Coordinates of C-alpha atoms in Angstrom, one line a residue:
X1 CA -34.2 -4.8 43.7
X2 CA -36.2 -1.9 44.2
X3 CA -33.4 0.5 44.5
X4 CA -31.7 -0.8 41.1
X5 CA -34.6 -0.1 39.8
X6 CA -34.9 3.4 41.0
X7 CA -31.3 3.9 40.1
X8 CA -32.2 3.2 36.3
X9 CA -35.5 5.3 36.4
X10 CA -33.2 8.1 37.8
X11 CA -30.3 7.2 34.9
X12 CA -33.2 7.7 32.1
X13 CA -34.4 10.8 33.4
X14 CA -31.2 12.5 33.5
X15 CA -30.4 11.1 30.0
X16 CA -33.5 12.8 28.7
X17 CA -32.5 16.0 30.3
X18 CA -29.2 16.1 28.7
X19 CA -30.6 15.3 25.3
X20 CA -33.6 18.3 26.0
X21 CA -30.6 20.7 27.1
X22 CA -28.3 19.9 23.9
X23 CA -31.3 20.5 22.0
X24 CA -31.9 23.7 22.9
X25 CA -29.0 25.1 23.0
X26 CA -28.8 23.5 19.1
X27 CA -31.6 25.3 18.5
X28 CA -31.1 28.8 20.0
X29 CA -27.6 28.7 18.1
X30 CA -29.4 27.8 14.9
X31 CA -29.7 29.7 11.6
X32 CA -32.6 31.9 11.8
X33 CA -36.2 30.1 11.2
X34 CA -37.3 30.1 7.2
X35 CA -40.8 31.9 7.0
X36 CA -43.3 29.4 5.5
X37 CA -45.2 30.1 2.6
X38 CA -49.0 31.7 2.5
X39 CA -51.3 31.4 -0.1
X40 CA -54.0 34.0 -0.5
X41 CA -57.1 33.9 -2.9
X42 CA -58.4 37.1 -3.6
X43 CA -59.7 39.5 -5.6
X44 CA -57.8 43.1 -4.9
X45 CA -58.5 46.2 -7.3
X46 CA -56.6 46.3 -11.1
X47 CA -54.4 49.5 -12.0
X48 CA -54.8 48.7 -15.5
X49 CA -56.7 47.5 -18.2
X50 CA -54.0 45.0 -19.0
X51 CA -53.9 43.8 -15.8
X52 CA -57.1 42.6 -16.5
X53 CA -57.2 41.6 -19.6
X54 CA -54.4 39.0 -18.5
X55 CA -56.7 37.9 -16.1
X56 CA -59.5 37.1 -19.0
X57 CA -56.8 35.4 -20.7
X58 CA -55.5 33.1 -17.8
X59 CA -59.3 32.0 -17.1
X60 CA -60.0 31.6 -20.5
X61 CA -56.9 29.5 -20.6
X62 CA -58.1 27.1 -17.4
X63 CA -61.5 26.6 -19.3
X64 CA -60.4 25.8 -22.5
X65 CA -57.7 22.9 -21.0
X66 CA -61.2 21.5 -18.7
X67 CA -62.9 21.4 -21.8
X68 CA -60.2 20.3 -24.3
X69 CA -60.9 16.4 -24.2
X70 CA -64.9 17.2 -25.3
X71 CA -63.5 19.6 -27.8
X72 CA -60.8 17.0 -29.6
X73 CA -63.4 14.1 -29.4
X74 CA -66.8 16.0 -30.3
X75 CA -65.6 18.6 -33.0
X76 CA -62.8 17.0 -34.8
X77 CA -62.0 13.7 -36.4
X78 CA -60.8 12.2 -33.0
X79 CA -64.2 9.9 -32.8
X80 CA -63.9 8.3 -37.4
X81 CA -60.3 7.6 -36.5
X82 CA -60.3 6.2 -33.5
X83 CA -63.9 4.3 -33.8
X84 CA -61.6 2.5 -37.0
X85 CA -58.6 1.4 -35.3
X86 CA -60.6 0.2 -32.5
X87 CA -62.7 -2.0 -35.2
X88 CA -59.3 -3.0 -36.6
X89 CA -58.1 -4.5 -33.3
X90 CA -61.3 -6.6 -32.9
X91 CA -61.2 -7.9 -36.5
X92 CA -57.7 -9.2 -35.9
X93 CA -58.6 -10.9 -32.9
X94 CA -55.9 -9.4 -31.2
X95 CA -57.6 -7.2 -28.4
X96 CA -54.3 -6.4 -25.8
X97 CA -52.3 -5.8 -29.2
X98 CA -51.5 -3.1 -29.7
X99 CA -52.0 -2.0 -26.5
X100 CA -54.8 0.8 -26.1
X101 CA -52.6 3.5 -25.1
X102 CA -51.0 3.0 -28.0
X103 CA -54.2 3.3 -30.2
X104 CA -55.1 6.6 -28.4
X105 CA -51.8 7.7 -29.1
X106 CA -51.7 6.9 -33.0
X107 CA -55.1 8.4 -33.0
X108 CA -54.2 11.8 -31.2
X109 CA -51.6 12.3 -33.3
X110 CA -53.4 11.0 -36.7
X111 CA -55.9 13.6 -36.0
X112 CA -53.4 17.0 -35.2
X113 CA -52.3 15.9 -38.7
X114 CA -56.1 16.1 -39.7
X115 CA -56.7 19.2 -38.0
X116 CA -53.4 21.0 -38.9
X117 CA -54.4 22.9 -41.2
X118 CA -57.3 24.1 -39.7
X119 CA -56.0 24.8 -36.4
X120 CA -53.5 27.1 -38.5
X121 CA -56.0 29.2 -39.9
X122 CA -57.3 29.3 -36.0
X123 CA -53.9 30.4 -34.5
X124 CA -53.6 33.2 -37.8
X125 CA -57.1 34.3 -38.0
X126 CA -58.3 34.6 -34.5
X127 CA -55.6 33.7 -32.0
X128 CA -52.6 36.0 -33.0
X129 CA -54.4 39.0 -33.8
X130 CA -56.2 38.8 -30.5
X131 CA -52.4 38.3 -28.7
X132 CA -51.3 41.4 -31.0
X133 CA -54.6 43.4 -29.8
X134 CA -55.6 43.8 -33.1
X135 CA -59.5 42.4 -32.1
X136 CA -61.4 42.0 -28.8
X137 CA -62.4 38.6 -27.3
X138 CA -65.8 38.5 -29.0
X139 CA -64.3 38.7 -32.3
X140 CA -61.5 36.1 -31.8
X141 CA -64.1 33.7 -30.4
X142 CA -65.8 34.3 -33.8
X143 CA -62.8 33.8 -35.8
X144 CA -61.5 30.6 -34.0
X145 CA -64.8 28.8 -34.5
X146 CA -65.3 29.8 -38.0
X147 CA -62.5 27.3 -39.5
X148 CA -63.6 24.1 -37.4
X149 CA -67.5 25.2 -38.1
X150 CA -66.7 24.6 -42.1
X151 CA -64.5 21.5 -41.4
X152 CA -67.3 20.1 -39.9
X153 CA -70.0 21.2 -42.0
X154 CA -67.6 19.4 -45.4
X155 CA -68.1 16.1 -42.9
X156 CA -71.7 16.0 -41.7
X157 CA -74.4 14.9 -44.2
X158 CA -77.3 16.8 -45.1
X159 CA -79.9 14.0 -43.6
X160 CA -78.2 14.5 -40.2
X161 CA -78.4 18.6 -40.4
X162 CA -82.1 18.5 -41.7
X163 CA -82.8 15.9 -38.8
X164 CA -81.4 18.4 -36.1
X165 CA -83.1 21.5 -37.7
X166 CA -86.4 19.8 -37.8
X167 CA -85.9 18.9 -34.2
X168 CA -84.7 22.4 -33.0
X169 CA -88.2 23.5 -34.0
X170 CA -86.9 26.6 -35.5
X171 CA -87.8 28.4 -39.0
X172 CA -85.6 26.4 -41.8
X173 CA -82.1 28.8 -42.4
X174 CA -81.7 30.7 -45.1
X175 CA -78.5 29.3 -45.8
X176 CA -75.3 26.9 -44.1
X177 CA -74.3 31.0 -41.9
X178 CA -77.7 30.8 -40.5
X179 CA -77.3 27.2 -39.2
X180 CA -75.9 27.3 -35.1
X181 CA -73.3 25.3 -33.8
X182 CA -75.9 23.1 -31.5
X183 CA -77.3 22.2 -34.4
X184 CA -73.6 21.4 -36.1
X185 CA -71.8 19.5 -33.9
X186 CA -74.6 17.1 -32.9
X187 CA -75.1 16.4 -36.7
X188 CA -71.3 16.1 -37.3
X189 CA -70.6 13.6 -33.9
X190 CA -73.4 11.3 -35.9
X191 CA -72.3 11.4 -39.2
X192 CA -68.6 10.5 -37.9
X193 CA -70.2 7.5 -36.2
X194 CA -71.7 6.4 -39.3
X195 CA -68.6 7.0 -41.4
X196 CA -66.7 5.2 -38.8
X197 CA -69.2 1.9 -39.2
X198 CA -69.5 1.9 -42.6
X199 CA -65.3 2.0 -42.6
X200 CA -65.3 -1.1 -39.9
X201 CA -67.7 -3.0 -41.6
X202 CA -65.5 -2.7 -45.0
X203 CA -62.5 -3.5 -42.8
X204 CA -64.5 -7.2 -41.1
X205 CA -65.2 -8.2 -44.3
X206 CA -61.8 -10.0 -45.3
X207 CA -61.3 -11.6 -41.9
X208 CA -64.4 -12.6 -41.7
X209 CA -64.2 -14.6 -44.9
X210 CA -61.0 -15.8 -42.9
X211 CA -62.8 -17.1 -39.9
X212 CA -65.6 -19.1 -41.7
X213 CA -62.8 -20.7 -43.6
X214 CA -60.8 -22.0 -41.0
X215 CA -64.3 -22.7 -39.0
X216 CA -65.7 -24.7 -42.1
X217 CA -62.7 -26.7 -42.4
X218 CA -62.2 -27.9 -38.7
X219 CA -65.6 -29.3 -38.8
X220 CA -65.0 -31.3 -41.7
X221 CA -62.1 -32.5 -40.1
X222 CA -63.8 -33.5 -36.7
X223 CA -61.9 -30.7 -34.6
X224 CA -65.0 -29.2 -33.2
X225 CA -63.5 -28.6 -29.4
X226 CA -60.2 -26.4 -31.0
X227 CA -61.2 -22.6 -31.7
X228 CA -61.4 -21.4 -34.9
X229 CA -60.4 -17.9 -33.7
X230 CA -57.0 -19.2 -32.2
X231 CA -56.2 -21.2 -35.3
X232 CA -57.2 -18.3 -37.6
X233 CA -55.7 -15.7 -35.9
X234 CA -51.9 -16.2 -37.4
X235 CA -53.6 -16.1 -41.2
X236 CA -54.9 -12.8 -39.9
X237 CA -52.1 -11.6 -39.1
X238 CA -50.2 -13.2 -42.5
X239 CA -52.3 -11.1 -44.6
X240 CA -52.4 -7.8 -42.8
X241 CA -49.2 -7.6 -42.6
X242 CA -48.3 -8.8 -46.0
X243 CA -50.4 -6.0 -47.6
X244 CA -49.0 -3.5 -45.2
X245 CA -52.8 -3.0 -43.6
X246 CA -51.4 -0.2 -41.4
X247 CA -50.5 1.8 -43.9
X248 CA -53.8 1.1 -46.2
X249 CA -56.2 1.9 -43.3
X250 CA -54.3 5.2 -42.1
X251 CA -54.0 6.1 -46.2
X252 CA -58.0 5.5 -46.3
X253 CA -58.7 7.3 -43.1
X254 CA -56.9 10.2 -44.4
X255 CA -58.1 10.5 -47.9
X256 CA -61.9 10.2 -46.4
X257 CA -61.9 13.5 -45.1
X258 CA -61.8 15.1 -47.8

C-alpha cells in the first residue's frame, strides 16, 4: 500500500515537472514582453505661452463640468420647470408615472430651449472670441456672465433683491450694474421657487375640485372603506388628457419667462 502510494506521489511530481519545463521553454520562445504603461503627475517647465494657456483652459474645463449641476439648477430656469412638473405628477395622483428620469429629462431639455438663446449670446460674446484670442480670461468671464446676469435679473422680483441688499449690509446701488451676483442669484433661486408655487397651486386647483367630488359622493353612497383617490384617479386622467394638459402646462411654463 505504501509503495503505490509513493509510486503516485512520484507520478505527480514528474507531471508537474513536465508541465514547469513546457512552460518555460513556451515562454523563453515567446514574443517579446509588452512594456506596461506608467502614469506620471507632474508639473515640468512650459516652452510657450500656449502651452500654458491650454493648461488654463483644460482646468477651467474640469471646474466648470464639477460645478455644471449647481450652475443649471441655481442660475437658470432648471428649478420653475421642474418644481411644476413635479407638482403635476402629484396632482394626478400618479407618482411612478412618468417615471422621474423621465421628468428630469423633459426638464433638462425644456430649459436648453429656455436658455438657448442666452447661451448663444455666451458662446458669441465671450466664449469664441476668447478661443480666437481676441480677449484674455478675465474679460471672457465678464462677458459669459453678463447674459445669464440679465436673464436672471427679468425673473427675480424687486422684494427679493431689496431683501438681499438689505441683508448684505452694504450702501443701496446706484443702479441694477452695481448689484453683485451673491446678491442675484440668491434673489433669483427664491423668486423661481415662488413662481414655481404659485404655478402648482393653479395647476391643484381642478383636480382638487375632482377629488372632493368623487369623495363627496362615496359618502353619500355608504362607500366609506374605497379610496377616493383610486376611484378619482381615471377622471384625472380623462380630463388632462382630453385638454391636452401637456401641451398647456409646457405652453405656460414657456410664455412665463418672459
Amino acid at each position: 500500500m505504501a509503495s503505490g502510494k509513493w509510486l503516485v506521489a512520484s507520478r505527480l511530481i514528474l507531471l508537474f515537472l513536465i508541465i514547469g519545463g513546457v512552460g518555460t521553454a513556451f515562454a523563453q520562445n515567446a514574443t517579446p514582453d509588452i512594456p506596461l504603461p506608467r502614469v506620471v503627475f507632474g508639473v515640468d517647465k512650459a516652452q510657450s505661452v500656449e502651452e500654458v494657456s491650454v493648461t488654463l483652459e483644460i482646468v477651467a474645463l474640469l471646474t466648470i463640468l464639477s460645478l455644471a449641476p449647481s450652475i443649471i439648477i441655481m442660475m437658470t430656469c432648471f428649478t420653475r420647470i421642474i418644481i411644476v412638473l413635479n407638482f403635476v405628477k402629484q396632482a394626478l395622483g400618479t407618482m411612478n408615472s412618468p417615471p422621474n428620469q423621465m421628468v428630469m429629462g423633459l426638464g433638462l431639455f425644456l430649459t436648453f430651449f429656455v436658455m438657448a438663446p442666452t447661451f448663444n449670446r455666451v458662446n458669441e460674446e465671450a466664449i469664441q472670441p476668447y478661443l480666437a484670442h481676441e480677449i484674455d480670461y478675465k474679460e471672457g468671464i465678464d462677458k459669459a456672465i453678463k447674459p445669464i446676469r440679465e436673464f436672471m435679473l427679468r425673473q427675480t422680483s424687486e422684494h427679493d433683491l431689496a431683501l438681499f441688499i438689505r441683508a448684505s449690509r452694504l450702501p443701496n446701488p446706484n443702479s441694477i450694474e452695481d448689484l453683485g451676483m451673491w446678491t442675484i442669484i440668491p434673489a433669483f433661486i427664491i423668486s423661481e421657487l415662488k413662481t414655481a408655487f404659485i404655478i402648482g397651486f393653479l395647476i391643484y386647483i381642478p383636480f382638487l375640485v375632482i377629488d372632493m367630488a368623487v369623495a363627496s359622493i362615496l359618502m353619500s353612497m355608504g362607500m366609506m372603506m374605497l379610496p377616493p383617490m383610486m376611484v378619482s384617479m381615471p377622471f384625472k386622467l380623462i380630463l388632462f388628457v382630453m385638454v391636452d394638459g401637456w401641451n398647456l402646462i409646457v405652453q405656460q411654463l414657456l410664455l412665463s419667462f418672459h
